Short mmCIF file of C-alpha atoms and ligand atoms in Angstrom, two decimals:
data_model
loop_
_atom_site.label_atom_id
_atom_site.label_comp_id
_atom_site.label_asym_id
_atom_site.label_seq_id
_atom_site.Cartn_x
_atom_site.Cartn_y
_atom_site.Cartn_z
CA UNK A 1 0.24 0.09 0.02
CA UNK A 2 0.89 3.45 -0.45
CA UNK A 3 2.50 5.43 2.57
CA UNK A 4 5.19 8.54 3.40
CA UNK A 5 7.82 7.41 5.48
CA UNK A 6 10.77 9.36 6.95
CA UNK A 7 14.24 8.07 5.17
CA UNK A 8 17.56 10.06 5.92
CA UNK A 9 15.98 13.22 7.39
CA UNK A 10 13.51 13.23 4.65
CA UNK A 11 9.68 12.63 4.17
CA UNK A 12 9.64 10.20 0.99
CA UNK A 13 6.68 8.47 -0.89
CA UNK A 14 5.98 4.88 -1.06
CA UNK A 15 4.02 2.47 -2.84
CA UNK A 16 5.31 -0.94 -1.58
CA UNK A 17 4.80 -0.83 2.07
CA UNK A 18 3.54 -4.28 3.20
CA UNK A 19 -0.42 -4.09 4.09
CA UNK A 20 -1.05 -4.46 8.04
CA UNK A 21 -2.42 -7.30 9.34
CA UNK A 22 -4.91 -6.94 12.28
CA UNK A 23 -4.25 -9.55 15.07
CA UNK A 24 -6.65 -10.24 17.98
CA UNK A 25 -8.00 -7.28 19.69
CA UNK A 26 -6.73 -4.92 16.63
CA UNK A 27 -8.70 -3.22 13.80
CA UNK A 28 -7.38 -2.56 10.31
CA UNK A 29 -8.62 1.20 9.53
CA UNK A 30 -8.22 3.23 6.34
CA UNK A 31 -7.03 6.37 7.21
CA UNK A 32 -8.90 9.69 6.32
CA UNK A 33 -6.99 12.86 7.55
CA UNK A 34 -3.98 12.70 9.41
CA UNK A 35 -2.81 16.44 10.61
CA UNK A 36 1.21 17.13 10.51
CA UNK A 37 2.42 17.82 14.12
CA UNK A 38 5.28 19.89 14.98
CA UNK A 39 6.85 16.85 16.87
CA UNK A 40 6.92 15.30 13.40
CA UNK A 41 8.57 18.20 12.14
CA UNK A 42 11.07 18.03 15.04
CA UNK A 43 11.95 14.29 14.58
CA UNK A 44 12.56 14.77 11.03
CA UNK A 45 15.41 17.12 11.55
CA UNK A 46 16.76 16.14 14.91
CA UNK A 47 15.66 12.38 15.48
CA UNK A 48 19.06 11.28 16.69
CA UNK A 49 18.79 13.66 19.49
CA UNK A 50 15.00 12.45 20.25
CA UNK A 51 15.73 8.86 20.28
CA UNK A 52 18.82 9.72 22.72
CA UNK A 53 16.93 11.78 25.18
CA UNK A 54 13.92 9.69 25.09
CA UNK A 55 16.43 6.55 26.16
CA UNK A 56 17.83 8.66 29.07
CA UNK A 57 14.24 9.43 30.49
CA UNK A 58 12.72 5.94 29.89
CA UNK A 59 15.83 4.12 30.83
CA UNK A 60 14.53 0.65 32.29
CA UNK A 61 11.27 1.27 31.22
CA UNK A 62 11.82 -0.80 28.32
CA UNK A 63 9.95 0.32 25.17
CA UNK A 64 11.14 0.07 21.50
CA UNK A 65 14.23 1.97 20.23
CA UNK A 66 13.94 3.89 16.75
CA UNK A 67 16.63 2.81 14.17
CA UNK A 68 16.77 5.92 11.86
CA UNK A 69 18.88 3.95 9.42
CA UNK A 70 15.48 2.46 8.63
CA UNK A 71 12.55 3.86 7.38
CA UNK A 72 10.46 5.57 10.42
CA UNK A 73 6.49 5.67 10.15
CA UNK A 74 4.94 8.37 12.04
CA UNK A 75 1.65 9.96 11.99
CA UNK A 76 -0.42 10.53 15.18
CA UNK A 77 -3.36 12.59 15.00
CA UNK A 78 -5.39 11.07 12.59
CA UNK A 79 -9.32 10.12 11.50
CA UNK A 80 -9.89 6.69 10.08
CA UNK A 81 -12.79 4.29 8.75
CA UNK A 82 -13.10 0.90 10.23
CA UNK A 83 -12.50 -1.55 7.40
CA UNK A 84 -11.57 -4.80 9.15
CA UNK A 85 -11.46 -6.52 12.58
CA UNK A 86 -8.46 -9.21 13.76
CA UNK A 87 -9.24 -12.55 14.96
CA UNK A 88 -11.77 -13.28 17.71
CA UNK A 89 -12.18 -9.04 17.91
CA UNK A 90 -15.68 -7.40 18.49
CA UNK A 91 -15.71 -3.52 17.28
CA UNK A 92 -17.81 -1.24 15.37
CA UNK A 93 -19.16 -2.24 11.95
CA UNK A 94 -16.99 -1.41 8.67
CA UNK A 95 -17.59 2.05 7.77
CA UNK A 96 -17.77 3.54 11.26
CA UNK A 97 -15.74 6.84 11.39
CA UNK A 98 -13.00 6.59 14.54
CA UNK A 99 -10.47 8.22 15.87
CA UNK A 100 -8.11 7.02 18.70
CA UNK A 101 -5.40 7.50 21.29
CA UNK A 102 -2.45 7.11 19.60
CA UNK A 103 -1.61 3.62 20.94
CA UNK A 104 -1.58 0.11 19.43
CA UNK A 105 -2.11 -2.97 21.86
CA UNK A 106 -0.50 -6.04 21.24
CA UNK A 107 0.26 -9.35 22.77
CA UNK A 108 3.98 -7.77 23.12
CA UNK A 109 2.71 -4.78 24.90
CA UNK A 110 1.60 -1.50 24.34
CA UNK A 111 3.17 0.72 21.39
CA UNK A 112 2.93 4.31 20.85
CA UNK A 113 1.93 5.44 17.52
CA UNK A 114 4.35 8.19 17.06
CA UNK A 115 7.91 7.07 15.40
CA UNK A 116 8.11 3.50 15.07
CA UNK A 117 9.89 1.23 12.05
CA UNK A 118 7.08 -1.29 12.43
CA UNK A 119 3.96 0.45 13.80
CA UNK A 120 2.70 2.49 10.88
CA UNK A 121 0.97 5.56 11.29
CA UNK A 122 -1.17 7.91 9.90
CA UNK A 123 0.58 9.15 7.21
CA UNK A 124 -0.22 5.68 5.21
CA UNK A 125 -3.36 4.66 3.42
CA UNK A 126 -4.16 2.07 6.02
CA UNK A 127 -3.12 1.28 9.50
CA UNK A 128 -3.83 -0.99 12.69
CA UNK A 129 -5.90 0.65 15.63
CA UNK A 130 -6.62 -1.33 18.80
CA UNK A 131 -10.36 -2.38 19.16
CA UNK A 132 -10.75 -0.98 23.28
CA UNK A 133 -9.51 2.46 22.53
CA UNK A 134 -11.53 3.34 19.38
CA UNK A 135 -13.76 6.07 19.81
CA UNK A 136 -16.49 6.75 17.28
CA UNK A 137 -16.73 10.14 15.51
CA UNK A 138 -19.82 11.77 16.56
CA UNK A 139 -22.63 13.83 15.10
CA UNK A 140 -21.33 13.68 11.35
CA UNK A 141 -18.34 15.41 12.33
CA UNK A 142 -16.18 16.18 9.73
CA UNK A 143 -13.36 13.73 9.40
CA UNK A 144 -10.82 16.18 8.68
CA UNK A 145 -11.88 18.36 11.53
CA UNK A 146 -11.84 15.03 13.97
CA UNK A 147 -7.99 14.74 13.12
CA UNK A 148 -7.66 17.59 15.18
CA UNK A 149 -8.82 15.89 18.44
CA UNK A 150 -5.29 14.71 19.52
CA UNK A 151 -3.82 18.19 18.88
CA UNK A 152 -6.84 19.66 20.51
CA UNK A 153 -6.57 17.58 23.77
CA UNK A 154 -3.18 18.64 24.27
CA UNK A 155 -4.22 22.43 24.57
CA UNK A 156 -7.02 21.28 26.74
CA UNK A 157 -4.66 18.98 29.14
CA UNK A 158 -2.41 22.14 29.59
CA UNK A 159 -5.43 24.38 30.58
CA UNK A 160 -6.63 21.61 32.79
CA UNK A 161 -3.48 21.27 34.62
CA UNK A 162 -3.36 24.95 35.40
CA UNK A 163 -6.66 25.18 37.20
CA UNK A 164 -7.43 28.59 35.63
CA UNK A 165 -11.14 30.17 36.65
CA UNK A 166 -12.62 32.05 34.38
CA UNK A 167 -12.05 35.64 35.77
CA UNK A 168 -8.30 34.83 36.01
CA UNK A 169 -6.31 36.34 33.11
CA UNK A 170 -4.24 34.07 30.79
CA UNK A 171 -1.36 34.89 28.85
CA UNK A 172 -0.34 32.67 26.11
CA UNK A 173 3.39 32.70 24.77
CA UNK A 174 3.77 31.34 21.48
CA UNK A 175 0.94 30.89 18.92
CA UNK A 176 1.88 27.60 16.76
CA UNK A 177 -0.65 24.72 17.26
CA UNK A 178 -0.02 24.06 20.98
CA UNK A 179 -0.78 27.59 22.04
CA UNK A 180 -3.59 28.24 19.75
CA UNK A 181 -5.08 24.66 20.89
CA UNK A 182 -4.61 26.29 24.59
CA UNK A 183 -6.39 29.57 23.44
CA UNK A 184 -9.36 27.45 21.89
CA UNK A 185 -9.56 25.33 25.10
CA UNK A 186 -9.39 28.48 27.34
CA UNK A 187 -12.07 30.04 25.47
CA UNK A 188 -14.21 26.99 25.52
CA UNK A 189 -14.09 27.12 29.52
CA UNK A 190 -15.14 30.46 29.56
CA UNK A 191 -12.16 32.52 30.44
CA UNK A 192 -12.97 35.98 30.26
CA UNK A 193 -9.47 37.56 29.37
CA UNK A 194 -7.07 35.67 27.16
CA UNK A 195 -3.98 37.50 25.49
CA UNK A 196 -2.03 35.75 23.25
CA UNK A 197 1.43 36.74 22.03
CA UNK A 198 3.82 35.75 18.58
CA UNK A 199 5.91 37.55 16.39
CA UNK A 200 3.56 36.26 13.29
CA UNK A 201 0.89 38.83 12.38
CA UNK A 202 -0.95 35.15 10.74
CA UNK A 203 -0.35 33.50 13.85
CA UNK A 204 -1.78 36.38 16.10
CA UNK A 205 -4.65 36.61 13.57
CA UNK A 206 -5.47 33.03 14.00
CA UNK A 207 -5.39 33.53 18.13
CA UNK A 208 -8.26 36.05 17.75
CA UNK A 209 -10.25 33.75 15.57
CA UNK A 210 -9.91 30.84 17.84
CA UNK A 211 -10.73 33.07 21.13
CA UNK A 212 -8.01 35.33 22.41
CA UNK A 213 -9.59 38.57 23.44
CA UNK A 214 -6.09 40.13 22.95
CA UNK A 215 -2.92 39.67 21.21
CA UNK A 216 0.50 40.95 21.21
CA UNK A 217 3.26 41.27 18.84
CA UNK A 218 6.43 39.99 20.64
CA UNK A 219 8.16 42.37 18.34
CA UNK A 220 6.73 45.02 20.23
CA UNK A 221 8.02 44.67 23.93
CA UNK A 222 7.31 42.04 26.43
CA UNK A 223 3.49 41.13 26.83
CA UNK A 224 4.07 41.70 30.48
CA UNK A 225 4.38 45.64 30.26
CA UNK A 226 0.64 45.65 29.36
CA UNK A 227 -0.69 42.38 30.55
CA UNK A 228 -0.77 41.12 34.53
CA UNK A 229 -1.72 37.54 33.98
CA UNK A 230 -2.47 35.21 36.69
CA UNK A 231 -1.33 32.52 34.50
CA UNK A 232 1.07 32.23 31.65
CA UNK A 233 0.99 29.56 29.18
CA UNK A 234 4.68 28.99 27.35
CA UNK A 235 4.05 27.47 24.39
CA UNK A 236 7.14 28.75 22.44
CA UNK A 237 9.89 26.16 23.56
CA UNK A 238 13.22 28.09 23.10
CA UNK A 239 16.14 28.47 25.95
CA UNK A 240 15.28 31.70 28.03
CA UNK A 241 11.74 31.74 27.81
CA UNK A 242 11.19 30.35 31.17
CA UNK A 243 13.83 32.56 32.81
CA UNK A 244 12.14 35.54 31.09
CA UNK A 245 8.92 34.78 32.44
CA UNK A 246 10.14 34.32 35.99
CA UNK A 247 11.93 37.31 35.83
CA UNK A 248 8.70 39.57 34.89
CA UNK A 249 5.78 37.90 36.05
CA UNK A 250 4.03 38.87 38.98
CA UNK A 251 3.74 37.25 42.43
CA UNK A 252 2.10 34.27 42.59
CA UNK A 253 2.07 33.55 39.06
CA UNK A 254 1.09 30.19 37.92
CA UNK A 255 3.57 28.86 34.77
CA UNK A 256 2.76 25.95 32.73
CA UNK A 257 5.14 24.72 30.54
CA UNK A 258 3.83 23.10 27.42
CA UNK A 259 6.65 24.47 24.67
CA UNK A 260 8.86 21.62 23.69
CA UNK A 261 12.34 22.85 24.27
CA UNK A 262 15.04 19.96 23.74
CA UNK A 263 17.94 21.78 24.41
CA UNK A 264 19.66 22.47 27.98
CA UNK A 265 18.23 26.04 29.50
CA UNK A 266 19.29 28.25 32.47
CA UNK A 267 16.81 29.62 34.88
CA UNK A 268 17.32 32.10 38.05
CA UNK A 269 15.83 30.13 40.49
CA UNK A 270 15.68 33.30 42.89
CA UNK A 271 12.92 34.79 40.67
CA UNK A 272 10.77 31.91 41.25
CA UNK A 273 11.91 31.70 44.68
CA UNK A 274 11.17 35.45 45.31
CA UNK A 275 7.62 35.69 43.91
CA UNK A 276 6.74 32.03 44.38
CA UNK A 277 6.10 31.17 41.08
CA UNK A 278 4.47 27.62 40.54
CA UNK A 279 5.88 26.18 37.68
CA UNK A 280 3.91 23.08 36.12
CA UNK A 281 5.55 20.96 33.07
CA UNK A 282 2.82 19.49 30.82
CA UNK A 283 2.85 16.48 28.19
CA UNK A 284 -0.19 15.30 25.95
CA UNK A 285 -3.34 14.33 27.61
CA UNK A 286 -5.27 11.70 29.78
CA UNK A 287 -7.61 9.30 27.57
CA UNK A 288 -10.41 11.42 29.39
CA UNK A 289 -9.25 14.32 28.05
CA UNK A 290 -8.83 12.98 24.60
CA UNK A 291 -12.45 11.94 24.94
CA UNK A 292 -13.47 15.55 25.77
CA UNK A 293 -11.36 17.02 22.93
CA UNK A 294 -13.62 14.90 20.46
CA UNK A 295 -16.84 15.90 22.34
CA UNK A 296 -15.69 19.78 22.00
CA UNK A 297 -15.34 19.20 18.28
CA UNK A 298 -18.45 17.12 17.64
CA UNK A 299 -20.62 19.59 19.58
CA UNK A 300 -19.24 22.86 17.90
CA UNK A 301 -17.96 24.14 21.10
CA UNK A 302 -14.56 24.56 19.30
CA UNK A 303 -14.73 25.01 15.70
CA UNK A 304 -11.15 23.91 14.02
CA UNK A 305 -11.88 25.46 10.54
CA UNK A 306 -9.21 28.49 10.67
CA UNK A 307 -6.67 25.76 11.64
CA UNK A 308 -6.44 23.73 8.83
CA UNK A 309 -4.34 25.61 6.43
CA UNK A 310 -3.28 23.13 3.82
CA UNK A 311 -4.12 19.79 2.67
CA UNK A 312 -1.72 17.47 0.91
CA UNK A 313 -2.01 13.67 -0.66
CA UNK A 314 0.95 11.12 0.71
CA UNK A 315 3.28 12.28 -2.43
CA UNK A 316 3.27 15.71 -1.17
CA UNK A 317 3.95 15.14 2.71
CA UNK A 318 7.99 15.80 2.02
CA UNK A 319 6.92 19.26 0.18
CA UNK A 320 4.23 19.73 3.12
CA UNK A 321 7.13 19.28 5.88
CA UNK A 322 9.15 22.36 4.06
CA UNK A 323 6.09 24.51 4.07
CA UNK A 324 5.33 24.34 7.63
CA UNK A 325 8.53 26.03 8.40
CA UNK A 326 6.65 29.30 7.34
CA UNK A 327 4.39 30.28 10.08
CA UNK A 328 2.95 33.00 7.45
CA UNK A 329 1.47 30.11 5.56
CA UNK A 330 0.76 27.51 7.65
CA UNK A 331 -0.63 26.34 10.94
CA UNK A 332 -2.28 22.64 10.84
CA UNK A 333 -1.74 20.46 7.19
CA UNK A 334 -3.78 17.49 6.70
CA UNK A 335 -2.47 14.28 4.80
CA UNK A 336 -5.76 13.00 2.97
CA UNK A 337 -4.27 9.51 1.71
ZN1 ZN B 401 0.86 16.21 17.99
#
């Protein structure tokens, strides 16, 4: 079958990938749409660092190492349609539109559907999912929108972790897909003052479309000069930004770090100590939040239409990875196999 795979740092098209065969408890699905995630771009460019750092944090926990000298399957933001159940597997009838936590259960254990030499992800015609994890897509929700369940769940999780109350001011630093998902989730929660900062005019526009009440051009000075947030969401992920927030934030601020910085970084603990700043790092979401995210999309509480800025077939994935480097052009590109 057809798929796009990572080979030598580039996404390449293949039409000779062996057809996946569902085992017990697994379901073969046809991919309808799969979003390209910033973490995929990062893995394509710096896969060796990711593999090395992941090995450090998961030492002793097992898990399958990724061999960058072989093709790597990616794509964890998908919607799909049930095609066929594995042996002795009860599941939804063929044709049912579904999404799922990006995990594949097998006799060997649980494998994340994220970067793998063997487990096929959403940049393919067909893939395997786990019957117990399938979530039917309700309300006739557009399957392209349903593919954003996963990235929007990331925003919901960050907001849940912040425990923000509607009357508190939120400042979101960085309006890439994670920052935008945070903005949308804050708005859906009823937060009355959401401020979003970014250098890119296009991304600030997007933040407004998704619910920000005010935007700040980061090139025009620090947002802290004009905004006194109770909760700061850091969704930039570059060295120095955490320390800058600690220096500028007011006493008692809660800082939620959602940006993924892979380099070492320096902070002055004194800034945080002097102001008793609470720092919470966040990653991904729990299964309940994933379900809540799907429900919010299906019930129209969050409309992701403005986020989808492009659509490509499997042959176009390599070009789409290049195009996503320009924040003025793109937020989320969907791969529709
Ligand atoms: Zn993602």
